[in-house]
């Protein structure tokens, strides 16, 4: 289930399409309305009414286009029939559904969008012989909360008999505003689980970009005070690398350490 309610989805689409044109046209409307009210010039009033009429037309056209797209293209749910050994899958849209033979399904891709390790959205893409269906659940749909790895494993199990490959992909967002969303030295040290004094050395060794700047609060009273912040995208990758290295080191230590039986044998000798 990607879209729970027809009414909710249509209402969301309609509200969004109605709000966009007025938001874009508001500066022009205001710029023409104020002189028209102040001077009362008929030409300026005419310009204002023309702009207002164009805005209304844009609202109607955009709303109609968005509603048509939602009704005709948005996938509400997909069903595999029968479960376990599916021979076909059903694609249900808002006003119609279509049944496709499993032989026409080429592959399925589960795409998870991440930002600092936290999921932002998930999408399931069905590649058939004739088209590509991108199905992205709304925020409150049950599928939005499903673990991507579990979903990939379940689809792999269901589609194994039909020999349809299932892939999992991750799209990592790295568009962080500098310096507002970059990490401080203390936050980076906490993430890496290292002393604060070791952060710069690890960052230089592993290619984490550092940005040094003087905050506005310090520019007036302490002009020489600078702050270092670190690129969150690469810093998060380094945190994963350090975690994997520590886990591998602990596993190696437990393998090398002698067990009780070996100690007893040594003592007996």
PDB file of C-alpha atoms in Angstrom:
ATOM      1  CA  UNK A   1       0.000   0.000   0.000  1.00  0.00           C
ATOM      2  CA  UNK A   2       1.600   3.261  -1.179  1.00  0.00           C
ATOM      3  CA  UNK A   3      -1.348   5.657  -0.871  1.00  0.00           C
ATOM      4  CA  UNK A   4      -3.856   4.944   1.882  1.00  0.00           C
ATOM      5  CA  UNK A   5      -6.722   7.251   0.946  1.00  0.00           C
ATOM      6  CA  UNK A   6      -7.859   8.605  -2.400  1.00  0.00           C
ATOM      7  CA  UNK A   7      -9.440  11.629  -0.750  1.00  0.00           C
ATOM      8  CA  UNK A   8      -6.327  12.506   1.250  1.00  0.00           C
ATOM      9  CA  UNK A   9      -4.050  12.249  -1.764  1.00  0.00           C
ATOM     10  CA  UNK A  10      -6.366  14.279  -3.988  1.00  0.00           C
ATOM     11  CA  UNK A  11      -6.785  16.951  -1.313  1.00  0.00           C
ATOM     12  CA  UNK A  12      -3.019  17.217  -0.821  1.00  0.00           C
ATOM     13  CA  UNK A  13      -2.455  17.526  -4.560  1.00  0.00           C
ATOM     14  CA  UNK A  14      -5.212  20.108  -4.950  1.00  0.00           C
ATOM     15  CA  UNK A  15      -4.011  22.283  -2.061  1.00  0.00           C
ATOM     16  CA  UNK A  16      -0.423  22.198  -3.341  1.00  0.00           C
ATOM     17  CA  UNK A  17      -1.417  23.136  -6.893  1.00  0.00           C
ATOM     18  CA  UNK A  18      -3.654  25.977  -5.673  1.00  0.00           C
ATOM     19  CA  UNK A  19      -0.971  27.504  -3.453  1.00  0.00           C
ATOM     20  CA  UNK A  20       1.902  27.560  -5.950  1.00  0.00           C
ATOM     21  CA  UNK A  21       0.698  30.186  -8.500  1.00  0.00           C
ATOM     22  CA  UNK A  22      -0.428  32.756  -5.885  1.00  0.00           C
ATOM     23  CA  UNK A  23       2.849  32.340  -4.029  1.00  0.00           C
ATOM     24  CA  UNK A  24       4.846  32.989  -7.212  1.00  0.00           C
ATOM     25  CA  UNK A  25       2.611  35.855  -8.375  1.00  0.00           C
ATOM     26  CA  UNK A  26       2.239  37.566  -4.987  1.00  0.00           C
ATOM     27  CA  UNK A  27       5.194  39.993  -5.401  1.00  0.00           C
ATOM     28  CA  UNK A  28       3.935  41.136  -8.818  1.00  0.00           C
ATOM     29  CA  UNK A  29       0.365  41.492  -7.586  1.00  0.00           C
ATOM     30  CA  UNK A  30       1.487  43.479  -4.560  1.00  0.00           C
ATOM     31  CA  UNK A  31       3.788  45.667  -6.667  1.00  0.00           C
ATOM     32  CA  UNK A  32       0.891  46.583  -8.951  1.00  0.00           C
ATOM     33  CA  UNK A  33      -1.785  46.848  -6.251  1.00  0.00           C
ATOM     34  CA  UNK A  34       0.000  49.405  -4.060  1.00  0.00           C
ATOM     35  CA  UNK A  35       0.516  52.005  -6.837  1.00  0.00           C
ATOM     36  CA  UNK A  36      -3.018  51.397  -8.067  1.00  0.00           C
ATOM     37  CA  UNK A  37      -4.471  52.135  -4.631  1.00  0.00           C
ATOM     38  CA  UNK A  38      -2.179  55.129  -4.001  1.00  0.00           C
ATOM     39  CA  UNK A  39      -2.573  56.884  -7.348  1.00  0.00           C
ATOM     40  CA  UNK A  40      -5.784  55.352  -8.640  1.00  0.00           C
ATOM     41  CA  UNK A  41      -4.400  55.187 -12.171  1.00  0.00           C
ATOM     42  CA  UNK A  42      -6.649  53.246 -14.544  1.00  0.00           C
ATOM     43  CA  UNK A  43      -3.680  51.751 -16.429  1.00  0.00           C
ATOM     44  CA  UNK A  44      -2.101  50.435 -13.228  1.00  0.00           C
ATOM     45  CA  UNK A  45      -5.443  48.997 -12.149  1.00  0.00           C
ATOM     46  CA  UNK A  46      -5.699  47.322 -15.531  1.00  0.00           C
ATOM     47  CA  UNK A  47      -2.269  45.745 -15.085  1.00  0.00           C
ATOM     48  CA  UNK A  48      -3.292  44.479 -11.658  1.00  0.00           C
ATOM     49  CA  UNK A  49      -6.508  42.878 -12.961  1.00  0.00           C
ATOM     50  CA  UNK A  50      -4.619  41.255 -15.849  1.00  0.00           C
ATOM     51  CA  UNK A  51      -2.068  39.773 -13.444  1.00  0.00           C
ATOM     52  CA  UNK A  52      -4.853  38.566 -11.159  1.00  0.00           C
ATOM     53  CA  UNK A  53      -6.670  36.933 -14.057  1.00  0.00           C
ATOM     54  CA  UNK A  54      -3.470  35.198 -15.211  1.00  0.00           C
ATOM     55  CA  UNK A  55      -2.924  33.919 -11.660  1.00  0.00           C
ATOM     56  CA  UNK A  56      -6.436  32.472 -11.544  1.00  0.00           C
ATOM     57  CA  UNK A  57      -5.929  30.803 -14.918  1.00  0.00           C
ATOM     58  CA  UNK A  58      -2.612  29.364 -13.740  1.00  0.00           C
ATOM     59  CA  UNK A  59      -4.305  27.968 -10.620  1.00  0.00           C
ATOM     60  CA  UNK A  60      -7.021  26.273 -12.683  1.00  0.00           C
ATOM     61  CA  UNK A  61      -4.609  24.836 -15.258  1.00  0.00           C
ATOM     62  CA  UNK A  62      -2.088  23.611 -12.684  1.00  0.00           C
ATOM     63  CA  UNK A  63      -4.787  22.086 -10.477  1.00  0.00           C
ATOM     64  CA  UNK A  64      -6.323  20.252 -13.437  1.00  0.00           C
ATOM     65  CA  UNK A  65      -2.921  18.977 -14.590  1.00  0.00           C
ATOM     66  CA  UNK A  66      -1.900  17.798 -11.131  1.00  0.00           C
ATOM     67  CA  UNK A  67      -5.215  16.074 -10.507  1.00  0.00           C
ATOM     68  CA  UNK A  68      -5.031  14.330 -13.880  1.00  0.00           C
ATOM     69  CA  UNK A  69      -1.482  13.174 -13.161  1.00  0.00           C
ATOM     70  CA  UNK A  70      -2.435  11.913  -9.714  1.00  0.00           C
ATOM     71  CA  UNK A  71      -5.495  10.045 -10.927  1.00  0.00           C
ATOM     72  CA  UNK A  72      -3.852   8.493 -13.975  1.00  0.00           C
ATOM     73  CA  UNK A  73      -0.291   7.774 -12.821  1.00  0.00           C
ATOM     74  CA  UNK A  74      -0.122   7.446  -9.027  1.00  0.00           C
ATOM     75  CA  UNK A  75       0.055   3.816  -7.886  1.00  0.00           C
ATOM     76  CA  UNK A  76      -2.062   3.094  -4.796  1.00  0.00           C
ATOM     77  CA  UNK A  77      -0.979  -0.489  -4.180  1.00  0.00           C
ATOM     78  CA  UNK A  78       0.666  -3.513  -5.792  1.00  0.00           C
ATOM     79  CA  UNK A  79      -0.448  -7.095  -5.173  1.00  0.00           C
ATOM     80  CA  UNK A  80       1.384 -10.335  -5.977  1.00  0.00           C
ATOM     81  CA  UNK A  81      -0.950 -13.192  -6.877  1.00  0.00           C
ATOM     82  CA  UNK A  82      -0.700 -15.719  -5.361  1.00  0.00           C
ATOM     83  CA  UNK A  83       1.775 -15.093  -2.551  1.00  0.00           C
ATOM     84  CA  UNK A  84       4.749 -17.431  -2.451  1.00  0.00           C
ATOM     85  CA  UNK A  85       4.524 -18.452  -6.106  1.00  0.00           C
ATOM     86  CA  UNK A  86       3.120 -15.381  -7.868  1.00  0.00           C
ATOM     87  CA  UNK A  87       2.131 -15.779 -11.509  1.00  0.00           C
ATOM     88  CA  UNK A  88       0.999 -12.185 -11.933  1.00  0.00           C
ATOM     89  CA  UNK A  89       1.013  -8.852 -10.179  1.00  0.00           C
ATOM     90  CA  UNK A  90      -1.762  -6.299 -10.020  1.00  0.00           C
ATOM     91  CA  UNK A  91      -1.095  -2.558 -10.184  1.00  0.00           C
ATOM     92  CA  UNK A  92      -3.947  -0.496  -8.738  1.00  0.00           C
ATOM     93  CA  UNK A  93      -4.191   3.196  -9.521  1.00  0.00           C
ATOM     94  CA  UNK A  94      -6.884   5.623  -8.413  1.00  0.00           C
ATOM     95  CA  UNK A  95      -9.546   4.728 -10.951  1.00  0.00           C
ATOM     96  CA  UNK A  96      -8.308   1.556 -12.590  1.00  0.00           C
ATOM     97  CA  UNK A  97      -6.117  -1.466 -12.093  1.00  0.00           C
ATOM     98  CA  UNK A  98      -4.094  -3.599 -14.476  1.00  0.00           C
ATOM     99  CA  UNK A  99      -2.870  -7.164 -14.264  1.00  0.00           C
ATOM    100  CA  UNK A 100       0.532  -8.080 -15.655  1.00  0.00           C
ATOM    101  CA  UNK A 101       2.053 -11.519 -16.082  1.00  0.00           C
ATOM    102  CA  UNK A 102       5.066 -12.171 -13.874  1.00  0.00           C
ATOM    103  CA  UNK A 103       7.051 -13.056 -16.995  1.00  0.00           C
ATOM    104  CA  UNK A 104       6.885  -9.360 -18.001  1.00  0.00           C
ATOM    105  CA  UNK A 105       8.552  -8.233 -14.770  1.00  0.00           C
ATOM    106  CA  UNK A 106      12.275  -7.773 -15.370  1.00  0.00           C
ATOM    107  CA  UNK A 107      13.544  -6.577 -11.968  1.00  0.00           C
ATOM    108  CA  UNK A 108      12.547  -4.729  -8.797  1.00  0.00           C
ATOM    109  CA  UNK A 109      14.625  -2.045  -7.101  1.00  0.00           C
ATOM    110  CA  UNK A 110      14.104  -0.821  -3.525  1.00  0.00           C
ATOM    111  CA  UNK A 111      15.592   2.679  -3.229  1.00  0.00           C
ATOM    112  CA  UNK A 112      16.159   4.181   0.206  1.00  0.00           C
ATOM    113  CA  UNK A 113      17.073   7.845   0.541  1.00  0.00           C
ATOM    114  CA  UNK A 114      19.280   8.537   3.547  1.00  0.00           C
ATOM    115  CA  UNK A 115      20.546  11.643   5.268  1.00  0.00           C
ATOM    116  CA  UNK A 116      23.153  11.032   7.970  1.00  0.00           C
ATOM    117  CA  UNK A 117      21.982   7.468   8.330  1.00  0.00           C
ATOM    118  CA  UNK A 118      18.353   8.474   8.822  1.00  0.00           C
ATOM    119  CA  UNK A 119      15.769   7.509   6.232  1.00  0.00           C
ATOM    120  CA  UNK A 120      14.057  10.351   4.442  1.00  0.00           C
ATOM    121  CA  UNK A 121      11.988   8.298   1.992  1.00  0.00           C
ATOM    122  CA  UNK A 122      11.709   4.901   0.346  1.00  0.00           C
ATOM    123  CA  UNK A 123      10.671   3.985  -3.181  1.00  0.00           C
ATOM    124  CA  UNK A 124       9.968   0.703  -4.972  1.00  0.00           C
ATOM    125  CA  UNK A 125      10.616   0.644  -8.714  1.00  0.00           C
ATOM    126  CA  UNK A 126       9.142  -2.105 -10.894  1.00  0.00           C
ATOM    127  CA  UNK A 127      10.877  -2.547 -14.246  1.00  0.00           C
ATOM    128  CA  UNK A 128       8.592  -4.354 -16.696  1.00  0.00           C
ATOM    129  CA  UNK A 129       9.037  -5.158 -20.345  1.00  0.00           C
ATOM    130  CA  UNK A 130       7.107  -2.064 -21.441  1.00  0.00           C
ATOM    131  CA  UNK A 131       7.383   0.502 -18.626  1.00  0.00           C
ATOM    132  CA  UNK A 132       9.002   1.538 -15.368  1.00  0.00           C
ATOM    133  CA  UNK A 133       6.740   2.092 -12.363  1.00  0.00           C
ATOM    134  CA  UNK A 134       8.059   4.257  -9.536  1.00  0.00           C
ATOM    135  CA  UNK A 135       6.003   3.759  -6.381  1.00  0.00           C
ATOM    136  CA  UNK A 136       6.760   6.052  -3.456  1.00  0.00           C
ATOM    137  CA  UNK A 137       4.571   5.745  -0.352  1.00  0.00           C
ATOM    138  CA  UNK A 138       3.143   8.809   1.314  1.00  0.00           C
ATOM    139  CA  UNK A 139       4.561   9.696   4.706  1.00  0.00           C
ATOM    140  CA  UNK A 140       1.780   8.067   6.730  1.00  0.00           C
ATOM    141  CA  UNK A 141       1.411   4.927   4.620  1.00  0.00           C
ATOM    142  CA  UNK A 142       2.415   1.653   6.342  1.00  0.00           C
ATOM    143  CA  UNK A 143       5.120   0.927   3.762  1.00  0.00           C
ATOM    144  CA  UNK A 144       6.874   4.196   4.609  1.00  0.00           C
ATOM    145  CA  UNK A 145       7.952   2.704   7.964  1.00  0.00           C
ATOM    146  CA  UNK A 146       9.042  -0.713   6.653  1.00  0.00           C
ATOM    147  CA  UNK A 147      12.746  -1.517   6.905  1.00  0.00           C
ATOM    148  CA  UNK A 148      14.329  -1.461   3.447  1.00  0.00           C
ATOM    149  CA  UNK A 149      16.414  -4.569   4.072  1.00  0.00           C
ATOM    150  CA  UNK A 150      13.381  -6.524   5.275  1.00  0.00           C
ATOM    151  CA  UNK A 151      11.326  -5.362   2.299  1.00  0.00           C
ATOM    152  CA  UNK A 152      14.111  -6.388  -0.090  1.00  0.00           C
ATOM    153  CA  UNK A 153      14.370  -9.807   1.546  1.00  0.00           C
ATOM    154  CA  UNK A 154      10.614 -10.343   1.438  1.00  0.00           C
ATOM    155  CA  UNK A 155      10.399  -9.395  -2.247  1.00  0.00           C
ATOM    156  CA  UNK A 156      13.374 -11.633  -3.020  1.00  0.00           C
ATOM    157  CA  UNK A 157      11.641 -14.544  -1.332  1.00  0.00           C
ATOM    158  CA  UNK A 158       8.335 -13.921  -3.094  1.00  0.00           C
ATOM    159  CA  UNK A 159       9.879 -13.447  -6.545  1.00  0.00           C
ATOM    160  CA  UNK A 160      12.526 -16.155  -6.388  1.00  0.00           C
ATOM    161  CA  UNK A 161      10.304 -18.708  -8.132  1.00  0.00           C
ATOM    162  CA  UNK A 162       9.764 -16.274 -11.014  1.00  0.00           C
ATOM    163  CA  UNK A 163      13.538 -15.568 -11.123  1.00  0.00           C
ATOM    164  CA  UNK A 164      12.997 -11.828 -10.865  1.00  0.00           C
ATOM    165  CA  UNK A 165      16.057 -10.088  -9.373  1.00  0.00           C
ATOM    166  CA  UNK A 166      15.475  -7.696  -6.488  1.00  0.00           C
ATOM    167  CA  UNK A 167      18.046  -5.006  -5.731  1.00  0.00           C
ATOM    168  CA  UNK A 168      18.486  -2.561  -2.905  1.00  0.00           C
ATOM    169  CA  UNK A 169      20.015   0.848  -3.521  1.00  0.00           C
ATOM    170  CA  UNK A 170      20.797   3.772  -1.242  1.00  0.00           C
ATOM    171  CA  UNK A 171      20.757   7.415  -2.253  1.00  0.00           C
ATOM    172  CA  UNK A 172      22.658   9.475   0.298  1.00  0.00           C
ATOM    173  CA  UNK A 173      21.831  13.174   0.473  1.00  0.00           C
ATOM    174  CA  UNK A 174      24.907  15.309   0.998  1.00  0.00           C
ATOM    175  CA  UNK A 175      23.519  18.794   0.400  1.00  0.00           C
ATOM    176  CA  UNK A 176      24.426  20.309   3.764  1.00  0.00           C
ATOM    177  CA  UNK A 177      24.533  24.073   4.242  1.00  0.00           C
ATOM    178  CA  UNK A 178      27.940  25.306   5.318  1.00  0.00           C
ATOM    179  CA  UNK A 179      28.514  26.155   8.083  1.00  0.00           C
ATOM    180  CA  UNK A 180      24.998  26.007   9.550  1.00  0.00           C
ATOM    181  CA  UNK A 181      24.510  22.236   9.125  1.00  0.00           C
ATOM    182  CA  UNK A 182      28.155  21.190   9.407  1.00  0.00           C
ATOM    183  CA  UNK A 183      29.265  19.464  12.600  1.00  0.00           C
ATOM    184  CA  UNK A 184      31.299  21.011  15.385  1.00  0.00           C
ATOM    185  CA  UNK A 185      34.456  19.388  16.719  1.00  0.00           C
ATOM    186  CA  UNK A 186      32.755  18.113  19.876  1.00  0.00           C
ATOM    187  CA  UNK A 187      29.829  16.617  17.947  1.00  0.00           C
ATOM    188  CA  UNK A 188      32.203  14.927  15.510  1.00  0.00           C
ATOM    189  CA  UNK A 189      34.296  13.526  18.364  1.00  0.00           C
ATOM    190  CA  UNK A 190      31.186  12.124  20.002  1.00  0.00           C
ATOM    191  CA  UNK A 191      30.121  10.470  16.753  1.00  0.00           C
ATOM    192  CA  UNK A 192      33.572   8.997  16.140  1.00  0.00           C
ATOM    193  CA  UNK A 193      33.954   8.019  19.832  1.00  0.00           C
ATOM    194  CA  UNK A 194      37.398   9.613  20.081  1.00  0.00           C
ATOM    195  CA  UNK A 195      38.872  12.435  22.200  1.00  0.00           C
ATOM    196  CA  UNK A 196      38.256  15.933  20.868  1.00  0.00           C
ATOM    197  CA  UNK A 197      41.977  16.466  20.327  1.00  0.00           C
ATOM    198  CA  UNK A 198      42.154  13.609  17.800  1.00  0.00           C
ATOM    199  CA  UNK A 199      39.403  14.904  15.516  1.00  0.00           C
ATOM    200  CA  UNK A 200      41.582  17.101  13.288  1.00  0.00           C
ATOM    201  CA  UNK A 201      44.148  14.343  12.761  1.00  0.00           C
ATOM    202  CA  UNK A 202      41.504  11.770  11.801  1.00  0.00           C
ATOM    203  CA  UNK A 203      39.789  14.300   9.543  1.00  0.00           C
ATOM    204  CA  UNK A 204      43.038  15.050   7.707  1.00  0.00           C
ATOM    205  CA  UNK A 205      43.925  11.378   7.418  1.00  0.00           C
ATOM    206  CA  UNK A 206      40.527  10.308   6.073  1.00  0.00           C
ATOM    207  CA  UNK A 207      39.708  13.228   3.866  1.00  0.00           C
ATOM    208  CA  UNK A 208      37.007  15.024   5.861  1.00  0.00           C
ATOM    209  CA  UNK A 209      36.675  18.619   4.697  1.00  0.00           C
ATOM    210  CA  UNK A 210      37.126  21.221   7.439  1.00  0.00           C
ATOM    211  CA  UNK A 211      35.705  24.732   7.261  1.00  0.00           C
ATOM    212  CA  UNK A 212      37.037  27.411   9.583  1.00  0.00           C
ATOM    213  CA  UNK A 213      35.117  30.644  10.098  1.00  0.00           C
ATOM    214  CA  UNK A 214      34.466  33.370  12.645  1.00  0.00           C
ATOM    215  CA  UNK A 215      30.893  33.348  13.987  1.00  0.00           C
ATOM    216  CA  UNK A 216      29.016  36.646  13.959  1.00  0.00           C
ATOM    217  CA  UNK A 217      28.829  36.674  17.735  1.00  0.00           C
ATOM    218  CA  UNK A 218      32.620  36.468  17.959  1.00  0.00           C
ATOM    219  CA  UNK A 219      33.420  38.817  15.075  1.00  0.00           C
ATOM    220  CA  UNK A 220      32.613  41.926  17.147  1.00  0.00           C
ATOM    221  CA  UNK A 221      34.013  40.973  20.551  1.00  0.00           C
ATOM    222  CA  UNK A 222      36.716  38.404  19.652  1.00  0.00           C
ATOM    223  CA  UNK A 223      37.773  38.971  16.040  1.00  0.00           C
ATOM    224  CA  UNK A 224      40.522  36.368  16.224  1.00  0.00           C
ATOM    225  CA  UNK A 225      38.253  33.561  17.405  1.00  0.00           C
ATOM    226  CA  UNK A 226      37.560  30.966  14.733  1.00  0.00           C
ATOM    227  CA  UNK A 227      35.474  27.820  14.791  1.00  0.00           C
ATOM    228  CA  UNK A 228      36.092  24.605  12.866  1.00  0.00           C
ATOM    229  CA  UNK A 229      33.188  22.598  11.462  1.00  0.00           C
ATOM    230  CA  UNK A 230      33.308  19.318   9.562  1.00  0.00           C
ATOM    231  CA  UNK A 231      31.508  18.004   6.485  1.00  0.00           C
ATOM    232  CA  UNK A 232      28.693  15.781   7.859  1.00  0.00           C
ATOM    233  CA  UNK A 233      28.485  13.526   4.798  1.00  0.00           C
ATOM    234  CA  UNK A 234      32.089  12.364   4.883  1.00  0.00           C
ATOM    235  CA  UNK A 235      32.183  12.499   8.697  1.00  0.00           C
ATOM    236  CA  UNK A 236      29.309  10.036   8.863  1.00  0.00           C
ATOM    237  CA  UNK A 237      31.129   7.709   6.420  1.00  0.00           C
ATOM    238  CA  UNK A 238      34.221   7.869   8.625  1.00  0.00           C
ATOM    239  CA  UNK A 239      32.094   7.003  11.663  1.00  0.00           C
ATOM    240  CA  UNK A 240      30.909   3.877   9.872  1.00  0.00           C
ATOM    241  CA  UNK A 241      34.478   3.007   8.882  1.00  0.00           C
ATOM    242  CA  UNK A 242      35.717   3.401  12.461  1.00  0.00           C
ATOM    243  CA  UNK A 243      32.842   1.327  13.784  1.00  0.00           C
ATOM    244  CA  UNK A 244      33.637  -1.472  11.308  1.00  0.00           C
ATOM    245  CA  UNK A 245      37.337  -1.337  12.145  1.00  0.00           C
ATOM    246  CA  UNK A 246      36.635  -1.573  15.881  1.00  0.00           C
ATOM    247  CA  UNK A 247      34.283  -4.510  15.340  1.00  0.00           C
ATOM    248  CA  UNK A 248      36.875  -6.281  13.197  1.00  0.00           C
ATOM    249  CA  UNK A 249      39.555  -5.646  15.835  1.00  0.00           C
ATOM    250  CA  UNK A 250      37.370  -7.050  18.606  1.00  0.00           C
ATOM    251  CA  UNK A 251      36.605 -10.115  16.505  1.00  0.00           C
ATOM    252  CA  UNK A 252      40.314 -10.653  15.827  1.00  0.00           C
ATOM    253  CA  UNK A 253      41.177 -10.289  19.523  1.00  0.00           C
ATOM    254  CA  UNK A 254      38.547 -12.840  20.523  1.00  0.00           C
ATOM    255  CA  UNK A 255      39.894 -15.274  17.917  1.00  0.00           C
ATOM    256  CA  UNK A 256      43.516 -14.918  18.981  1.00  0.00           C
ATOM    257  CA  UNK A 257      42.885 -15.052  22.749  1.00  0.00           C
ATOM    258  CA  UNK A 258      43.479 -18.579  24.148  1.00  0.00           C
ATOM    259  CA  UNK A 259      40.492 -20.441  25.532  1.00  0.00           C
ATOM    260  CA  UNK A 260      40.235 -22.159  28.925  1.00  0.00           C
ATOM    261  CA  UNK A 261      41.107 -25.551  27.444  1.00  0.00           C
ATOM    262  CA  UNK A 262      44.389 -24.216  26.053  1.00  0.00           C
ATOM    263  CA  UNK A 263      45.299 -22.616  29.387  1.00  0.00           C
ATOM    264  CA  UNK A 264      44.587 -25.898  31.216  1.00  0.00           C
ATOM    265  CA  UNK A 265      46.733 -27.823  28.763  1.00  0.00           C
ATOM    266  CA  UNK A 266      49.584 -25.379  29.248  1.00  0.00           C
ATOM    267  CA  UNK A 267      49.335 -25.636  33.013  1.00  0.00           C
ATOM    268  CA  UNK A 268      49.336 -29.440  32.907  1.00  0.00           C
ATOM    269  CA  UNK A 269      52.478 -29.397  30.817  1.00  0.00           C
TER     270      UNK A 269
END
